[in-house]
Amino acid sequence: MKRNILMGLVALLLISGMASAQVQTQGRIVVTVEDQQGSRLPGATVTAAAADTVTSRDVVTNSVGEATLLALDPSPNYLVVVSMNGFASSQNENILVRSGATASVRVSLAIAGVTESVTVTSQTPLVDTTSAITGQDITLDLTESLPTGRTYQSYLQLVPGVMPDDPASEGNPASKSGMNYSDIRGEVGRSADNFYYIDGINVTDGVTGTFGANLNTEIIQEQNVLTGGIPAQYVGTPGLLSNVVLKSGSNAFSGSGNYFFQSDALQSENKNLPGQGFSRYDAAFTIGGPIVMDKGWFFGSYRRLQRDDDVVANDTQEFLRGVSQTQDQGYIRATVSPTSADTFGFTFLNDPLERDGTRDSSISNAQDRGRNQGGNRFNVKYSRLIGMNALLDVGYNQHSGEVSDSSAIPEPENLLLFDSSVDFTRADQELGGWGEERLD
């Protein structure tokens, strides 16, 4: 008896209460305070805040004139203010804080009466001298100033040492050396040993070793990419590690909206497949702001991607089928900080995708297949500052993802072999459905 199994690649991933290493989504600033003769000043008050984040810190310098401001959300706009009795205050603008990195600031205070205050505007050094990790932080300033794709996977190629994406890898570039690199799977130009995190959630596909989630790039605050010197706590990461930090709102309401459209009418004609056409659009909006001023904030986004294709056979150039694909990408984040030391956060993302066929022109209608993809993921986190130099982080996150391909027709696979002297088409050769034939 023959039984048709209408199935393709099916991967259901569930990572619940993850025991993997906690990925850093925040950074810190270390401030050294001196007088004009270079002597360290203990007891100075140091504050740090940024208009586009919800974290602010207020610390007093220790006995050696240093203050460490912990658990700061990434931003290039931090303002560090230093004040002390008997001295004029100092303001340092545009301090860049990156996830998992330390920004160092040295401040020299003048005696009061000579000047009321000093404002310094400067670029924070991009190299973190406290760490041996190599890689790059992809900031909003960088992505908004360069032509890039609208995916966090395409941003990876902005990092030195990351190889160009092979088309077969569908957005999974390698960070290995050499154009002929092949990983354990033996596929040249592909890497199946990267790790992908979104807001601290491990979204790496455990079956294929590639990324397992998509999102609207408008919600990215920063993307931290590690390519070398990866700490030992990230077990099993021989490739690159990508950690996307998401926006969380602020005390000011803000939002955005965009619409992108493209079709074959905007491109030159495909001479090899003249009847093949497509149209697609990408529409999204974001909104964020305060729930309660200085206590609670939110940020949300919705994105829809729609694509329709006319597929033409690559051997006969005859019309085969129309293919439609729709993907929705949702995001909501809420942050509550009842005190300056306590922060509660909740994040939810999803990315369901439906495609009713394949765009591959080498596949006949009999072998056509549709796809369902995507899933839900969430993160709940609590942080507490203990004293001036200790931070408690407690969190729970879950990621579920699915990639399921199914045959377009309920027929068993039936492939025919022809003598090479016979004239035949792919449709003549592939008569049955796409799937698996099994004898019971």
Short mmCIF file of N, CA, C and O in Angstrom, two decimals, residues 282-331:
data_model
loop_
_atom_site.label_atom_id
_atom_site.label_comp_id
_atom_site.label_asym_id
_atom_site.label_seq_id
_atom_site.Cartn_x
_atom_site.Cartn_y
_atom_site.Cartn_z
N ASP A 282 5.92 47.09 1.26
CA ASP A 282 6.39 46.99 2.65
C ASP A 282 5.84 48.20 3.37
O ASP A 282 6.26 49.33 3.11
N ALA A 283 4.88 48.00 4.27
CA ALA A 283 4.25 49.10 4.99
C ALA A 283 4.41 48.88 6.49
O ALA A 283 4.26 47.75 6.98
N ALA A 284 4.73 49.94 7.24
CA ALA A 284 4.96 49.79 8.68
C ALA A 284 4.70 51.10 9.40
O ALA A 284 4.77 52.18 8.80
N PHE A 285 4.39 50.99 10.69
CA PHE A 285 4.31 52.18 11.54
C PHE A 285 4.85 51.83 12.93
O PHE A 285 4.89 50.66 13.33
N THR A 286 5.31 52.84 13.65
CA THR A 286 5.76 52.68 15.03
C THR A 286 5.15 53.80 15.87
O THR A 286 4.84 54.89 15.35
N ILE A 287 5.00 53.56 17.16
CA ILE A 287 4.54 54.58 18.08
C ILE A 287 5.06 54.25 19.48
O ILE A 287 5.12 53.08 19.87
N GLY A 288 5.48 55.27 20.19
CA GLY A 288 5.99 55.06 21.54
C GLY A 288 5.84 56.32 22.36
O GLY A 288 5.67 57.42 21.83
N GLY A 289 5.93 56.17 23.68
CA GLY A 289 5.82 57.32 24.56
C GLY A 289 5.60 56.90 26.00
O GLY A 289 5.73 55.72 26.35
N PRO A 290 5.24 57.84 26.84
CA PRO A 290 5.06 57.53 28.26
C PRO A 290 3.69 56.92 28.57
O PRO A 290 2.68 57.29 27.96
N ILE A 291 3.67 55.97 29.49
CA ILE A 291 2.42 55.49 30.10
C ILE A 291 2.12 56.37 31.31
O ILE A 291 1.02 56.90 31.47
N VAL A 292 3.13 56.51 32.15
CA VAL A 292 3.12 57.47 33.26
C VAL A 292 4.46 58.18 33.22
O VAL A 292 5.51 57.52 33.21
N MET A 293 4.46 59.49 33.17
CA MET A 293 5.70 60.24 33.02
C MET A 293 6.73 59.85 34.06
O MET A 293 6.42 59.80 35.27
N ASP A 294 7.92 59.53 33.60
CA ASP A 294 9.07 59.15 34.44
C ASP A 294 8.91 57.82 35.17
O ASP A 294 9.80 57.43 35.93
N LYS A 295 7.81 57.10 34.90
CA LYS A 295 7.58 55.83 35.60
C LYS A 295 7.32 54.65 34.66
O LYS A 295 7.70 53.52 34.96
N GLY A 296 6.64 54.91 33.57
CA GLY A 296 6.28 53.81 32.67
C GLY A 296 6.26 54.26 31.22
O GLY A 296 5.88 55.41 30.92
N TRP A 297 6.69 53.36 30.29
CA TRP A 297 6.81 53.73 28.89
C TRP A 297 6.40 52.53 28.02
O TRP A 297 6.39 51.38 28.47
N PHE A 298 6.06 52.83 26.76
CA PHE A 298 5.70 51.76 25.83
C PHE A 298 6.28 52.08 24.46
O PHE A 298 6.59 53.23 24.13
N PHE A 299 6.41 51.02 23.65
CA PHE A 299 6.80 51.19 22.26
C PHE A 299 6.19 50.03 21.48
O PHE A 299 6.29 48.87 21.91
N GLY A 300 5.53 50.35 20.36
CA GLY A 300 4.88 49.32 19.56
C GLY A 300 5.09 49.53 18.08
O GLY A 300 5.44 50.64 17.63
N SER A 301 4.88 48.46 17.31
CA SER A 301 5.08 48.53 15.87
C SER A 301 4.28 47.44 15.19
O SER A 301 4.04 46.37 15.76
N TYR A 302 3.87 47.74 13.94
CA TYR A 302 3.24 46.72 13.09
C TYR A 302 3.77 46.91 11.67
O TYR A 302 3.88 48.04 11.18
N ARG A 303 4.08 45.79 11.00
CA ARG A 303 4.60 45.83 9.65
C ARG A 303 3.96 44.73 8.82
O ARG A 303 3.81 43.60 9.31
N ARG A 304 3.60 45.05 7.60
CA ARG A 304 3.08 44.03 6.66
C ARG A 304 3.92 44.05 5.39
O ARG A 304 4.17 45.10 4.81
N LEU A 305 4.32 42.85 4.96
CA LEU A 305 5.04 42.67 3.72
C LEU A 305 4.22 41.76 2.82
O LEU A 305 3.85 40.65 3.22
N GLN A 306 3.92 42.24 1.63
CA GLN A 306 3.10 41.49 0.67
C GLN A 306 3.86 41.38 -0.65
O GLN A 306 4.43 42.36 -1.13
N ARG A 307 3.87 40.17 -1.22
CA ARG A 307 4.53 39.96 -2.51
C ARG A 307 3.68 39.04 -3.36
O ARG A 307 3.19 38.01 -2.88
N ASP A 308 3.49 39.40 -4.65
CA ASP A 308 2.78 38.57 -5.62
C ASP A 308 3.67 38.37 -6.84
O ASP A 308 4.26 39.33 -7.35
N ASP A 309 3.77 37.11 -7.29
CA ASP A 309 4.65 36.77 -8.40
C ASP A 309 3.92 35.98 -9.48
O ASP A 309 3.04 35.16 -9.17
N ASP A 310 4.27 36.23 -10.74
CA ASP A 310 3.88 35.38 -11.86
C ASP A 310 5.11 34.53 -12.21
O ASP A 310 6.14 35.06 -12.61
N VAL A 311 4.97 33.21 -12.04
CA VAL A 311 6.11 32.31 -12.24
C VAL A 311 6.01 31.67 -13.62
O VAL A 311 4.96 31.13 -13.99
N VAL A 312 7.12 31.72 -14.35
CA VAL A 312 7.21 31.19 -15.71
C VAL A 312 8.22 30.04 -15.72
O VAL A 312 9.29 30.13 -15.10
N ALA A 313 7.88 28.94 -16.41
CA ALA A 313 8.78 27.78 -16.50
C ALA A 313 10.07 28.18 -17.18
O ALA A 313 10.06 28.82 -18.24
N ASN A 314 11.21 27.76 -16.61
CA ASN A 314 12.48 28.17 -17.19
C ASN A 314 12.88 27.34 -18.41
O ASN A 314 13.82 27.69 -19.11
N ASP A 315 12.13 26.25 -18.69
CA ASP A 315 12.47 25.46 -19.89
C ASP A 315 11.57 25.82 -21.08
O ASP A 315 12.03 25.94 -22.21
N THR A 316 10.27 26.03 -20.84
CA THR A 316 9.34 26.33 -21.93
C THR A 316 8.92 27.80 -21.98
O THR A 316 8.31 28.24 -22.95
N GLN A 317 9.19 28.57 -20.89
CA GLN A 317 8.80 29.96 -20.75
C GLN A 317 7.28 30.14 -20.76
O GLN A 317 6.78 31.22 -21.07
N GLU A 318 6.56 29.09 -20.40
CA GLU A 318 5.11 29.17 -20.28
C GLU A 318 4.74 29.54 -18.85
O GLU A 318 5.43 29.19 -17.89
N PHE A 319 3.60 30.26 -18.73
CA PHE A 319 3.14 30.65 -17.40
C PHE A 319 2.79 29.41 -16.58
O PHE A 319 2.08 28.52 -17.05
N LEU A 320 3.29 29.35 -15.35
CA LEU A 320 3.01 28.22 -14.47
C LEU A 320 1.95 28.52 -13.43
O LEU A 320 0.94 27.82 -13.32
N ARG A 321 2.17 29.59 -12.66
CA ARG A 321 1.26 29.84 -11.52
C ARG A 321 1.48 31.25 -10.98
O ARG A 321 2.52 31.89 -11.23
N GLY A 322 0.53 31.68 -10.23
CA GLY A 322 0.69 32.91 -9.45
C GLY A 322 0.97 32.54 -8.00
O GLY A 322 0.35 31.62 -7.45
N VAL A 323 1.87 33.23 -7.37
CA VAL A 323 2.27 32.96 -5.99
C VAL A 323 2.09 34.21 -5.16
O VAL A 323 2.54 35.30 -5.54
N SER A 324 1.44 34.05 -4.01
CA SER A 324 1.22 35.18 -3.11
C SER A 324 1.85 34.87 -1.75
O SER A 324 1.71 33.76 -1.23
N GLN A 325 2.53 35.87 -1.18
CA GLN A 325 3.16 35.72 0.14
C GLN A 325 2.83 36.92 1.00
O GLN A 325 2.94 38.06 0.56
N THR A 326 2.44 36.65 2.25
CA THR A 326 2.12 37.71 3.20
C THR A 326 2.83 37.43 4.51
O THR A 326 2.81 36.30 5.01
N GLN A 327 3.44 38.46 5.07
CA GLN A 327 4.05 38.34 6.39
C GLN A 327 3.66 39.55 7.24
O GLN A 327 3.69 40.69 6.77
N ASP A 328 3.27 39.28 8.49
CA ASP A 328 2.97 40.33 9.46
C ASP A 328 4.03 40.28 10.56
O ASP A 328 4.39 39.20 11.03
N GLN A 329 4.49 41.45 10.97
CA GLN A 329 5.48 41.54 12.04
C GLN A 329 4.98 42.50 13.11
O GLN A 329 4.85 43.70 12.86
N GLY A 330 4.66 41.95 14.28
CA GLY A 330 4.13 42.76 15.38
C GLY A 330 5.12 42.87 16.51
O GLY A 330 5.96 41.99 16.72
N TYR A 331 5.02 43.97 17.26
CA TYR A 331 5.93 44.20 18.39
C TYR A 331 5.27 45.12 19.40
O TYR A 331 4.65 46.12 19.04
#
